[in-house]
C-alpha atoms as a printed R data frame, in Angstrom:
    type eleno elety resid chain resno      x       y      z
1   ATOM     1    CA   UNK     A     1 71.905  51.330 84.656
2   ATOM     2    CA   UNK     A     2 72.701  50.167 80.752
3   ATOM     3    CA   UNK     A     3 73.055  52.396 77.968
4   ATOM     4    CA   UNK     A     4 69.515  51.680 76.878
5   ATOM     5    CA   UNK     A     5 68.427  53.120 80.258
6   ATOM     6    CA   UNK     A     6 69.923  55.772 79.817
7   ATOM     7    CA   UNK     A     7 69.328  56.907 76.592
8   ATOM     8    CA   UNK     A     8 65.814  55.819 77.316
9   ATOM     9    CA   UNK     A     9 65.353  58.080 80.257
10  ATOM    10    CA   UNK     A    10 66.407  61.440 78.055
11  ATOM    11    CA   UNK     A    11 63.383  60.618 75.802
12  ATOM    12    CA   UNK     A    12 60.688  63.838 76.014
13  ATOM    13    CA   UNK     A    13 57.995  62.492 74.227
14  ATOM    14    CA   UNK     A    14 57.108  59.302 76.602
15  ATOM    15    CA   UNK     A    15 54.516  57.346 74.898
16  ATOM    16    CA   UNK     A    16 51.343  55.556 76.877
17  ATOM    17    CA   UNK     A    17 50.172  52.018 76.547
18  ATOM    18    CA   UNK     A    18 48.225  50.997 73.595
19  ATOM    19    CA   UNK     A    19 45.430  50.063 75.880
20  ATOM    20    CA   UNK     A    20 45.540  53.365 77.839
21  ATOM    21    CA   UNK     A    21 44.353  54.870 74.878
22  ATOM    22    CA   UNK     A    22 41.069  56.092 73.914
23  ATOM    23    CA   UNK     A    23 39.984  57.038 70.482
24  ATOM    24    CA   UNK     A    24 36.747  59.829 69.680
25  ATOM    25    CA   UNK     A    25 35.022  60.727 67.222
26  ATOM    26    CA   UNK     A    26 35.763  64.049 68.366
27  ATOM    27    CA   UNK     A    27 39.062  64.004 68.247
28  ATOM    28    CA   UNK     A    28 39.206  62.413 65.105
29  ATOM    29    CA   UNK     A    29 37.841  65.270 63.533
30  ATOM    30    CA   UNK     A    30 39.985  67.562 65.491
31  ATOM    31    CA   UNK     A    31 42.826  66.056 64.308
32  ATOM    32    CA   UNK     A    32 41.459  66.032 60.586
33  ATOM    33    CA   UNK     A    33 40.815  69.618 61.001
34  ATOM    34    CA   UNK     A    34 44.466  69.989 62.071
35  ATOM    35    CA   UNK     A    35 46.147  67.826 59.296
36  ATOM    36    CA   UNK     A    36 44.073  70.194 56.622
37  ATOM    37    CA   UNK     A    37 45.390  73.644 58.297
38  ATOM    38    CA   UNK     A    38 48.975  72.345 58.118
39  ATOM    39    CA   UNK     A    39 48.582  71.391 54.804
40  ATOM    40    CA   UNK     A    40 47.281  74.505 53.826
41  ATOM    41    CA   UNK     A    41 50.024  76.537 55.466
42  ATOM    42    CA   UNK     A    42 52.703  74.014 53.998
43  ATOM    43    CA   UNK     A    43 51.532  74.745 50.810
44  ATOM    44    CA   UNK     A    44 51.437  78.726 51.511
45  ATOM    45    CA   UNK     A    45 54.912  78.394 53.174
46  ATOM    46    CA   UNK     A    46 56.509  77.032 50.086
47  ATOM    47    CA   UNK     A    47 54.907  79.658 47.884
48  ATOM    48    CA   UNK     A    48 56.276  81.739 50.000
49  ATOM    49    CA   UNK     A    49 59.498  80.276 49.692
50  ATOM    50    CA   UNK     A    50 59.781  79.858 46.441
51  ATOM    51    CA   UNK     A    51 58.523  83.039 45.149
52  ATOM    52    CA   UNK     A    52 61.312  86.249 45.119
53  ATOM    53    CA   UNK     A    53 61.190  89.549 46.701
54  ATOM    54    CA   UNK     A    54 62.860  92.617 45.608
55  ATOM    55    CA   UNK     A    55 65.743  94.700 47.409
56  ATOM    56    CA   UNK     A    56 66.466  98.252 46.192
57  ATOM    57    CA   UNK     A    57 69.872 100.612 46.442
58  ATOM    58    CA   UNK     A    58 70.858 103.576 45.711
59  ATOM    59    CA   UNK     A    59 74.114 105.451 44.314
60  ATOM    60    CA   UNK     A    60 75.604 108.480 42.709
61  ATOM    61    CA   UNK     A    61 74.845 107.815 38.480
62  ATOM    62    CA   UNK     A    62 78.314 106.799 37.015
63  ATOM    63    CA   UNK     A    63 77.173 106.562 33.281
64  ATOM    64    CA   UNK     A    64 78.534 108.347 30.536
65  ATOM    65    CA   UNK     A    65 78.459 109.019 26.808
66  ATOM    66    CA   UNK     A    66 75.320 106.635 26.837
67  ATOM    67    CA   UNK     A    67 71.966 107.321 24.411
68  ATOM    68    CA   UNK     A    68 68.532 107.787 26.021
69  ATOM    69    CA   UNK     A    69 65.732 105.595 24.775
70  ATOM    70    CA   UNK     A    70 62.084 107.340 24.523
71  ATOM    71    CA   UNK     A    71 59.720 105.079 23.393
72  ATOM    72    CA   UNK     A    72 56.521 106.806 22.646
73  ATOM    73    CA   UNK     A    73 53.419 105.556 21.442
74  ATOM    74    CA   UNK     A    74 50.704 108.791 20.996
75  ATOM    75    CA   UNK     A    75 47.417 109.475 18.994
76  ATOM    76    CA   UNK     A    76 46.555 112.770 17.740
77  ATOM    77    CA   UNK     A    77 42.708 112.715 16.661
78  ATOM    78    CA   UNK     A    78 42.697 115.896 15.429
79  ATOM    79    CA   UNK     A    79 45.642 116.387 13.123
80  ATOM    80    CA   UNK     A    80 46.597 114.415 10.377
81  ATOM    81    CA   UNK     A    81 49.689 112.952 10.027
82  ATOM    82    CA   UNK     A    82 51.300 114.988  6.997
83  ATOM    83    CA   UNK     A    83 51.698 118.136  9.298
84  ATOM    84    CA   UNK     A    84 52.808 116.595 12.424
85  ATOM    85    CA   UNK     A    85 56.923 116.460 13.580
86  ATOM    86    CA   UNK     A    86 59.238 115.240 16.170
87  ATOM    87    CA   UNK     A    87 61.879 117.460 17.546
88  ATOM    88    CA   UNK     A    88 64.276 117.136 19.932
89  ATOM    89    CA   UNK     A    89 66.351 120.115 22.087
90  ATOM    90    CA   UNK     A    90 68.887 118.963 24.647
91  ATOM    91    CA   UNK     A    91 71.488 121.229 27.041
92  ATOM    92    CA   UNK     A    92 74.090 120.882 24.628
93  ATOM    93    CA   UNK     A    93 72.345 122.704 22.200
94  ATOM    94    CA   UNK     A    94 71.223 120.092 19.722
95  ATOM    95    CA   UNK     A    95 68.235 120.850 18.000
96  ATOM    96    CA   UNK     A    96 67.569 118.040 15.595
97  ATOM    97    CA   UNK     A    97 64.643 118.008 13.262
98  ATOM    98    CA   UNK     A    98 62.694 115.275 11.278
99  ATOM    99    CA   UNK     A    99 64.454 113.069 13.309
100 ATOM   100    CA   UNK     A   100 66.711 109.684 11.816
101 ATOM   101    CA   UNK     A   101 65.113 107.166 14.366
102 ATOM   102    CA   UNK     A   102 62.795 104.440 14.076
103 ATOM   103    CA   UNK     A   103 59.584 106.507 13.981
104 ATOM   104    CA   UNK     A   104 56.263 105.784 12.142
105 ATOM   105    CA   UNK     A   105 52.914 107.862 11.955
106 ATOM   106    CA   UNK     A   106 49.689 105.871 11.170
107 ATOM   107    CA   UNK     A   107 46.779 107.828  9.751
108 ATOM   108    CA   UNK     A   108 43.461 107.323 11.417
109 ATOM   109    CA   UNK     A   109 40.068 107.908 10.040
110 ATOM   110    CA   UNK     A   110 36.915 109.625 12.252
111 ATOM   111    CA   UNK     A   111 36.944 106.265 14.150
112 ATOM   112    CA   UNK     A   112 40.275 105.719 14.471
113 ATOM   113    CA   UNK     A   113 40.897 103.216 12.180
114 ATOM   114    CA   UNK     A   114 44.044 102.800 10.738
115 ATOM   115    CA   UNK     A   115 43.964 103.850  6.808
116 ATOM   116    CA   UNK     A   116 47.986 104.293  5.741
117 ATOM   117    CA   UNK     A   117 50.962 104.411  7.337
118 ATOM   118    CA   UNK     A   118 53.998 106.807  6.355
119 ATOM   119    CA   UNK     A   119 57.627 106.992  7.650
120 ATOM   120    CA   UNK     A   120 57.702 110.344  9.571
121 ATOM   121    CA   UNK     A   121 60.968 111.622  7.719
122 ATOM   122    CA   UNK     A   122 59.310 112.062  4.377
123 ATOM   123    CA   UNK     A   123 56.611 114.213  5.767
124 ATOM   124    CA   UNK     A   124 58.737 116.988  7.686
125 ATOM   125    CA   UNK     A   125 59.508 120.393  6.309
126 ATOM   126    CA   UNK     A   126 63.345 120.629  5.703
127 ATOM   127    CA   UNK     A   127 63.346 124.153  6.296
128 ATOM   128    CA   UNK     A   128 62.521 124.592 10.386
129 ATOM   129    CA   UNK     A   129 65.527 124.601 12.065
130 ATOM   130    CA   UNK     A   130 65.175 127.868 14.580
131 ATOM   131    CA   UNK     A   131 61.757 127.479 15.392
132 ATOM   132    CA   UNK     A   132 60.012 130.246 13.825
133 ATOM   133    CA   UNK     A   133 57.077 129.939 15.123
134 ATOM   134    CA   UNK     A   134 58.267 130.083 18.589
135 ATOM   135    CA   UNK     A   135 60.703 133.397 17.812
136 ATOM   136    CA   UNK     A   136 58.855 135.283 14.770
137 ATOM   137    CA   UNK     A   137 59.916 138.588 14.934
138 ATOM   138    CA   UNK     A   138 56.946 141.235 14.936
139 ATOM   139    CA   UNK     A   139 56.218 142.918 11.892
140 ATOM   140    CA   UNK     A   140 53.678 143.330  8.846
141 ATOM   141    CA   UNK     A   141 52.822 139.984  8.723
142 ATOM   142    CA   UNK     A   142 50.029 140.640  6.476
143 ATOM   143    CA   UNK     A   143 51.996 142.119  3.555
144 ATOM   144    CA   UNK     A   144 54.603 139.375  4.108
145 ATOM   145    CA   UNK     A   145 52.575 136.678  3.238
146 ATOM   146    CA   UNK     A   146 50.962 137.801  0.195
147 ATOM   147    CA   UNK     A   147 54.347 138.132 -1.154
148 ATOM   148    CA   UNK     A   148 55.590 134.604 -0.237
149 ATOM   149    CA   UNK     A   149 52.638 133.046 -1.402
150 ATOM   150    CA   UNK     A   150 52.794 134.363 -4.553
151 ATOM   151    CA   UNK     A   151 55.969 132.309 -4.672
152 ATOM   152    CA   UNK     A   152 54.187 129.060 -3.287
153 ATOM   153    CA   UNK     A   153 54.989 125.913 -5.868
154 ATOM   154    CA   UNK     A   154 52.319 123.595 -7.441
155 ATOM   155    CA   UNK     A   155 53.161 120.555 -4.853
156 ATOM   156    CA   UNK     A   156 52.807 123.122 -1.630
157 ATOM   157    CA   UNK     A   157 49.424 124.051 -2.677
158 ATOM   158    CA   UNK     A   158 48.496 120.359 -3.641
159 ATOM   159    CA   UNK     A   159 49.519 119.771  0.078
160 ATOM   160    CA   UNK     A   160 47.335 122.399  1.573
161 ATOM   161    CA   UNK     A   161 45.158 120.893 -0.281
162 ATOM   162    CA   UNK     A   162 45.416 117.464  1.044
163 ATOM   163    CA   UNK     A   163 45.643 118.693  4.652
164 ATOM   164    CA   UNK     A   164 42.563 120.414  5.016
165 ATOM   165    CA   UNK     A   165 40.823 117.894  2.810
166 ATOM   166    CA   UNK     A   166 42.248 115.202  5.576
167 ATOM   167    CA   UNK     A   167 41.031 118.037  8.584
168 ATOM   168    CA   UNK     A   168 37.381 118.373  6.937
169 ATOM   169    CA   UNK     A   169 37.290 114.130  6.695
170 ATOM   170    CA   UNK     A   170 38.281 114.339 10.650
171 ATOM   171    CA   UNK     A   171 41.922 112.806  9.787
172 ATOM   172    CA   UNK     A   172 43.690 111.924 12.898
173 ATOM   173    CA   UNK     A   173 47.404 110.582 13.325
174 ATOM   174    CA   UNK     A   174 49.111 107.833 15.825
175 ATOM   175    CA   UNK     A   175 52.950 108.523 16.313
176 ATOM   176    CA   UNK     A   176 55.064 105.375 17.541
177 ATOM   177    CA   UNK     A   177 58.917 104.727 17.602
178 ATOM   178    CA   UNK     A   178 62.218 105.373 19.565
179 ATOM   179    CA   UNK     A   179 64.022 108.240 20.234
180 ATOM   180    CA   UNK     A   180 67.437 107.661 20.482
181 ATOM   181    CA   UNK     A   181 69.221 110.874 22.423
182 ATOM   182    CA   UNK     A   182 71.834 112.378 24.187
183 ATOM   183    CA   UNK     A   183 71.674 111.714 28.119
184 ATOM   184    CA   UNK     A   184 71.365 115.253 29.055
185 ATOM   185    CA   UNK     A   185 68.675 117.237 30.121
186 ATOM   186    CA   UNK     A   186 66.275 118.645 27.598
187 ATOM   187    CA   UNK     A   187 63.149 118.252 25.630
188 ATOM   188    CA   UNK     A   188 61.141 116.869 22.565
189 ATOM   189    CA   UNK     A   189 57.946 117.988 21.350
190 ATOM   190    CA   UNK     A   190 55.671 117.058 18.822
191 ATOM   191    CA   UNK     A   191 53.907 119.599 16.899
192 ATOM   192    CA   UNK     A   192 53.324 121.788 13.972
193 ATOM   193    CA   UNK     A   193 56.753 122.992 13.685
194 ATOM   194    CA   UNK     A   194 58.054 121.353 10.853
195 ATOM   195    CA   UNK     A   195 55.579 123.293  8.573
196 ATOM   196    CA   UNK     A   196 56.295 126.769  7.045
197 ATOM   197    CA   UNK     A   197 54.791 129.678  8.797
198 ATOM   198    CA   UNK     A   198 52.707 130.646  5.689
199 ATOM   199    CA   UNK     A   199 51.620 127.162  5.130
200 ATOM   200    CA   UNK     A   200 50.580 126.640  8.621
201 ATOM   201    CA   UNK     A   201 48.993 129.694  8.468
202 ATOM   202    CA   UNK     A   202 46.864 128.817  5.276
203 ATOM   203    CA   UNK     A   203 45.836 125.395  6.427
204 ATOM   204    CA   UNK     A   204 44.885 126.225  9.882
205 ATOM   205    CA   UNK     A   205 43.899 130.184  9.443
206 ATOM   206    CA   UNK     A   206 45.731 131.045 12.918
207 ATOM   207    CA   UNK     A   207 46.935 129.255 15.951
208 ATOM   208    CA   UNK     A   208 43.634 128.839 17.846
209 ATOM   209    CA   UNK     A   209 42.557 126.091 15.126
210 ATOM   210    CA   UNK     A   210 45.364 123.792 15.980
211 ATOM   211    CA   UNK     A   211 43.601 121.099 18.214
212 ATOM   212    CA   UNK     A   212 46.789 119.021 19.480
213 ATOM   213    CA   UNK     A   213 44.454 117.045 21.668
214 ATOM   214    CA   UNK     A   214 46.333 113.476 22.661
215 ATOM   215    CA   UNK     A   215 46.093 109.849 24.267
216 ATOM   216    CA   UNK     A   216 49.436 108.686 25.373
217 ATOM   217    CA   UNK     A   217 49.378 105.144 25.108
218 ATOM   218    CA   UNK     A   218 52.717 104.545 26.273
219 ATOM   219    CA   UNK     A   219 55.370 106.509 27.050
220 ATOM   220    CA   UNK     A   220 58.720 104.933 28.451
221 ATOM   221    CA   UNK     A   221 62.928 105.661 28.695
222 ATOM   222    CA   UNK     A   222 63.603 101.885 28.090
223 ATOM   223    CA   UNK     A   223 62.607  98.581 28.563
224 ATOM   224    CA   UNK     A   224 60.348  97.206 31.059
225 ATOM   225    CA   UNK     A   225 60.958  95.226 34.218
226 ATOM   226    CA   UNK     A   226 58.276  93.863 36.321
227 ATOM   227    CA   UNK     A   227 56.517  96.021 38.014
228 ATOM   228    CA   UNK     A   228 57.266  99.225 36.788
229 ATOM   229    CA   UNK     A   229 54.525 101.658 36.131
230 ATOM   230    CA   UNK     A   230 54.993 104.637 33.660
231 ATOM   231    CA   UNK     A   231 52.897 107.316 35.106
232 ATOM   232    CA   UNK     A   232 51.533 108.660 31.315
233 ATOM   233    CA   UNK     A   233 50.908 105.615 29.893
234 ATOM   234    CA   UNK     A   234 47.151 105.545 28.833
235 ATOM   235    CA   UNK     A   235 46.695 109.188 29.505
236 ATOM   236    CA   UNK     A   236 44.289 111.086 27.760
237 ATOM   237    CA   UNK     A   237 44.083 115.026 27.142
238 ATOM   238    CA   UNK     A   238 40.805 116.031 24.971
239 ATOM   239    CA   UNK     A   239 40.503 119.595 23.828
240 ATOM   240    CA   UNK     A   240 36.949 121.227 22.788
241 ATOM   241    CA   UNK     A   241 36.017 124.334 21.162
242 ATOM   242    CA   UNK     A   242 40.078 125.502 22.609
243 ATOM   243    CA   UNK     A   243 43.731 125.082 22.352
244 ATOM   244    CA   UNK     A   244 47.067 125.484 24.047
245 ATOM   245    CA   UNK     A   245 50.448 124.207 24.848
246 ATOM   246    CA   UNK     A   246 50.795 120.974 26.595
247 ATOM   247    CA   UNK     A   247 53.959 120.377 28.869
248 ATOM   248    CA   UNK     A   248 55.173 117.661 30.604
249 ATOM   249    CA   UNK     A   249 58.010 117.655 33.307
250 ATOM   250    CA   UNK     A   250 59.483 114.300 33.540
251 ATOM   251    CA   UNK     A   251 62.572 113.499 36.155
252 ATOM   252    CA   UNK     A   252 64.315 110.375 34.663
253 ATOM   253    CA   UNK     A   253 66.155 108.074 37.735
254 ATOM   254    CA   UNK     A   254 68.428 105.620 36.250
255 ATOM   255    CA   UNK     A   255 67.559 102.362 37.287
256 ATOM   256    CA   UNK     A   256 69.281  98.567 37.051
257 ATOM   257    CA   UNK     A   257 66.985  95.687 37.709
258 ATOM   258    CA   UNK     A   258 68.842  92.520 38.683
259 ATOM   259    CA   UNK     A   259 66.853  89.256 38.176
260 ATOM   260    CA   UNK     A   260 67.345  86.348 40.128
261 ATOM   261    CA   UNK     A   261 69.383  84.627 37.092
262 ATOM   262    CA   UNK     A   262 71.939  87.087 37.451
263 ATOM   263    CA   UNK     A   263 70.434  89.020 34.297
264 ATOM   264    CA   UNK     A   264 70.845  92.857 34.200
265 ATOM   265    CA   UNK     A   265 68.287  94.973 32.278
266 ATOM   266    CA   UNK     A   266 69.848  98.821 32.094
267 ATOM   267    CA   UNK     A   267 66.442 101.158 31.923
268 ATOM   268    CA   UNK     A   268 64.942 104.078 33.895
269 ATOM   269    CA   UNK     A   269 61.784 105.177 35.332
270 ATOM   270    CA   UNK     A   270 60.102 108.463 35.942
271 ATOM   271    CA   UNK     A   271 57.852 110.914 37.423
272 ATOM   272    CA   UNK     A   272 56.010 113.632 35.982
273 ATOM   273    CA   UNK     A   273 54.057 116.678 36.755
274 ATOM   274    CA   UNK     A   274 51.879 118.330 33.422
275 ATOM   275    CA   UNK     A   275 51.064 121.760 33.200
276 ATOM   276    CA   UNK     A   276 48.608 123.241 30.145
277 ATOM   277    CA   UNK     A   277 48.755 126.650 29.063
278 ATOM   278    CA   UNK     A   278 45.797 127.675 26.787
279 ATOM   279    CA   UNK     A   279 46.434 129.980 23.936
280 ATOM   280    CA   UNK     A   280 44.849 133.688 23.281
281 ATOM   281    CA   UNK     A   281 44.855 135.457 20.416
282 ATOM   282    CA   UNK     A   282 47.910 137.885 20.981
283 ATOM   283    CA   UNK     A   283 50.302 134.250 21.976
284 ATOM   284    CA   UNK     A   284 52.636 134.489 18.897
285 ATOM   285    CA   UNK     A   285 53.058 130.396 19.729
286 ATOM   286    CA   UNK     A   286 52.067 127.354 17.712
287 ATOM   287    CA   UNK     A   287 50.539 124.915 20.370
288 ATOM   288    CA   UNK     A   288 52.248 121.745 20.496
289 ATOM   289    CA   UNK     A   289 53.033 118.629 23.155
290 ATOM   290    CA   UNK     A   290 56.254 119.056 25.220
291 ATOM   291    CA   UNK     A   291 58.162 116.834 26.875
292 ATOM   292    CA   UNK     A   292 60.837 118.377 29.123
293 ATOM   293    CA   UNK     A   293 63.077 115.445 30.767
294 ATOM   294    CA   UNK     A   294 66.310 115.942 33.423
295 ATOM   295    CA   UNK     A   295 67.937 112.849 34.869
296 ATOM   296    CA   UNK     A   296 68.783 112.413 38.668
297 ATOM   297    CA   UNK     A   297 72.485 111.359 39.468
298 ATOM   298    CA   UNK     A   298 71.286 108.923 41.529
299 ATOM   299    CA   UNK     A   299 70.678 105.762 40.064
300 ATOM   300    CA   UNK     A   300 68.539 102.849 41.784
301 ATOM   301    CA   UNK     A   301 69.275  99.040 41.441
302 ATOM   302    CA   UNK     A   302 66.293  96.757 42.048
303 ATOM   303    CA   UNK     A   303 67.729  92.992 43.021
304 ATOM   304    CA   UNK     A   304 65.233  89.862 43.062
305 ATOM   305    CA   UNK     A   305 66.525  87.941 46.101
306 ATOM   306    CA   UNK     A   306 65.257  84.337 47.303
307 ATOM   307    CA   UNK     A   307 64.708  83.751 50.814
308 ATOM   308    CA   UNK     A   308 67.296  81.049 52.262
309 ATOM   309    CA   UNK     A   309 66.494  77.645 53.152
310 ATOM   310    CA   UNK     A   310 66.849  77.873 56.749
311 ATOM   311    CA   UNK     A   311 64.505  80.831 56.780
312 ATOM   312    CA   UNK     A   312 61.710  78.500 55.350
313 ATOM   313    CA   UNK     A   313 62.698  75.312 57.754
314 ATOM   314    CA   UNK     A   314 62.249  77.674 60.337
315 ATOM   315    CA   UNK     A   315 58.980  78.970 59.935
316 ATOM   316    CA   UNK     A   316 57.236  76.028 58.516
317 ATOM   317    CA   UNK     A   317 58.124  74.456 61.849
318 ATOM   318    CA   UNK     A   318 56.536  77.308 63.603
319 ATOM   319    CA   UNK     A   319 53.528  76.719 62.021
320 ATOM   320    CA   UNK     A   320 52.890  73.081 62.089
321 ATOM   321    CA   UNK     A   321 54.470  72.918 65.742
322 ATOM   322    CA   UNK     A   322 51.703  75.671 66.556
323 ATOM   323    CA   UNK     A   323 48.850  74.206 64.550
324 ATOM   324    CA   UNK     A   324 49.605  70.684 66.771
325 ATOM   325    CA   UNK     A   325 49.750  72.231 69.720
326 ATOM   326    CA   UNK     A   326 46.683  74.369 69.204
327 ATOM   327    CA   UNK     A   327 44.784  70.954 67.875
328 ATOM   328    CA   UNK     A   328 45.940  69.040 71.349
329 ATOM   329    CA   UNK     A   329 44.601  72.117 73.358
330 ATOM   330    CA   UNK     A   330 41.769  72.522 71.701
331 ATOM   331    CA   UNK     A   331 40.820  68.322 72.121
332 ATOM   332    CA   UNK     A   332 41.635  68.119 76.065
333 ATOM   333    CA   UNK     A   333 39.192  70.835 76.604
């Protein structure tokens, strides 16, 4: 037996005679049938192929002596903007006040339209660095104030003025920007605070007027990757006829995301649980928004990751080999 032969007799797909062949209509649309469903998974294979899939780990949080980024992006419809503030508490004890970031407060009219725009830093009372309206001692309020507003300039009363000109229009304020602090645990709130006691008192005539009603349009501890999902963005809190204190408990987790490219974004992501605590008339507490953050020391890297060659090989031959065999089956009976 010649080579031919031989290589000849290891051939598994023997072929018939041309004229042992018979060609149906039937079969020709079976096998048209079949050429369309292998196309169609072809095509869905190399999506599948081509598109990337994320892998995540964790470890223990290394970072140190790095800033936090808060971006927040709020509306206020009830307050205008010339009495709200920013501040910021962490662990360490830092208590900053009128804040030296990038923040900006928009007024809004009734329909919240945008009618001026102010940098927040020339708007905050200088004064409030204990908060006083948190700690006020108890005594003869009353008496107190006549005597300090006795004392009260031209330009404070021109801005009580303005204020409660601005509340009686329905003034409302939108507060956007980054916060740029320590990475420890702690809080910032946005509030009445900055104002004076006695002013606050004057404009609002107690507490239980202060409507800090909010939308949070976004709120986020760095950049975005795709598909993240900050858990207060677009969330609304509406007060009527009440008030209170607003507090939100955020746990920040450190989080890498490696793109395909090799490209790493440094951000975090969070999760939050809100509790409200409405105010009475014997609370000796301004209402306000808090936002009390703590960071995990566990950090989590996200890694796009392609699937390899051989991976796709293998199943597009899975599924054309099984589509063919299918098609023969289904034509012989």
């Amino acid at each position: 037996m010649g080579m031919k032969q031989v290589i000849k007799s290891l051939d598994a797909f023997p072929r018939a005679e041309d004229h042992l062949l018979q060609k149906t209509q039937s079969g020709a649309l079976v096998s048209v049938i079949g050429l369309i469903i292998m196309a169609t998974l072809f095509v869905h294979e190399l999506g599948y192929y081509l598109t990337t899939y994320t892998v995540h780990q964790m470890s223990v949080d290394l970072k140190r002596g790095e800033t936090l980024p808060i971006h927040i992006n709020m509306t206020f419809p009830s307050l205008p903007c010339d009495v709200l503030s920013v501040d910021a508490i962490d662990m360490s004890g830092k208590h900053e006040v009128d804040l030296d970031t990038n923040i900006w407060k928009l007024r809004l009219n009734r329909d919240g339209h945008i009618i001026g725009t102010e940098y927040i830093s020339d708007l905050v009372e200088k004064e409030h660095t204990h908060h006083k309206h948190d700690d006020h001692k108890d005594h003869d309020e009353h008496s107190e104030q006549k005597i300090h507003l006795q004392n009260l300039d031209e330009s404070t009363e021109n801005i009580i003025k303005k204020v409660k000109e601005a509340i009686k229009n329905g003034e409302g304020c939108r507060v956007y920007g980054v916060l740029d602090v320590q990475r420890v645990a702690g809080n910032f709130h946005i509030s009445v605070h900055g104002l004076n006691i006695y002013v606050a008192q004057m404009i609002f005539d107690g507490a239980k007027n202060v409507n800090v009603s909010h939308v949070i349009h976004d709120l986020s501890f760095g950049p975005k990757y795709p598909g993240l999902h900050n858990p207060l963005d677009d969330t609304n809190r509406i007060l009527h006829d009440t008030s209170g204190t607003f507090k939100y408990y955020i746990k920040v987790v450190p989080t890498e995301y490696r793109y395909i490219s090799k490209e790493v974004l440094p951000t975090n992501q969070f999760s939050v649980s809100e509790y409200y605590s409405p105010i009475n008339q014997f609370d000796r507490t301004w209402p306000a928004v808090y936002f009390l953050y703590d960071l995990s020391p566990i950090t989590v890297t996200i890694k796009e990751e392609r699937r390899s060659f051989l991976h796709f090989i293998t199943r597009l031959c899975a599924v054309l080999g099984g589509t063919f065999a299918v098609t023969g089956f289904v034509l012989n009976y």
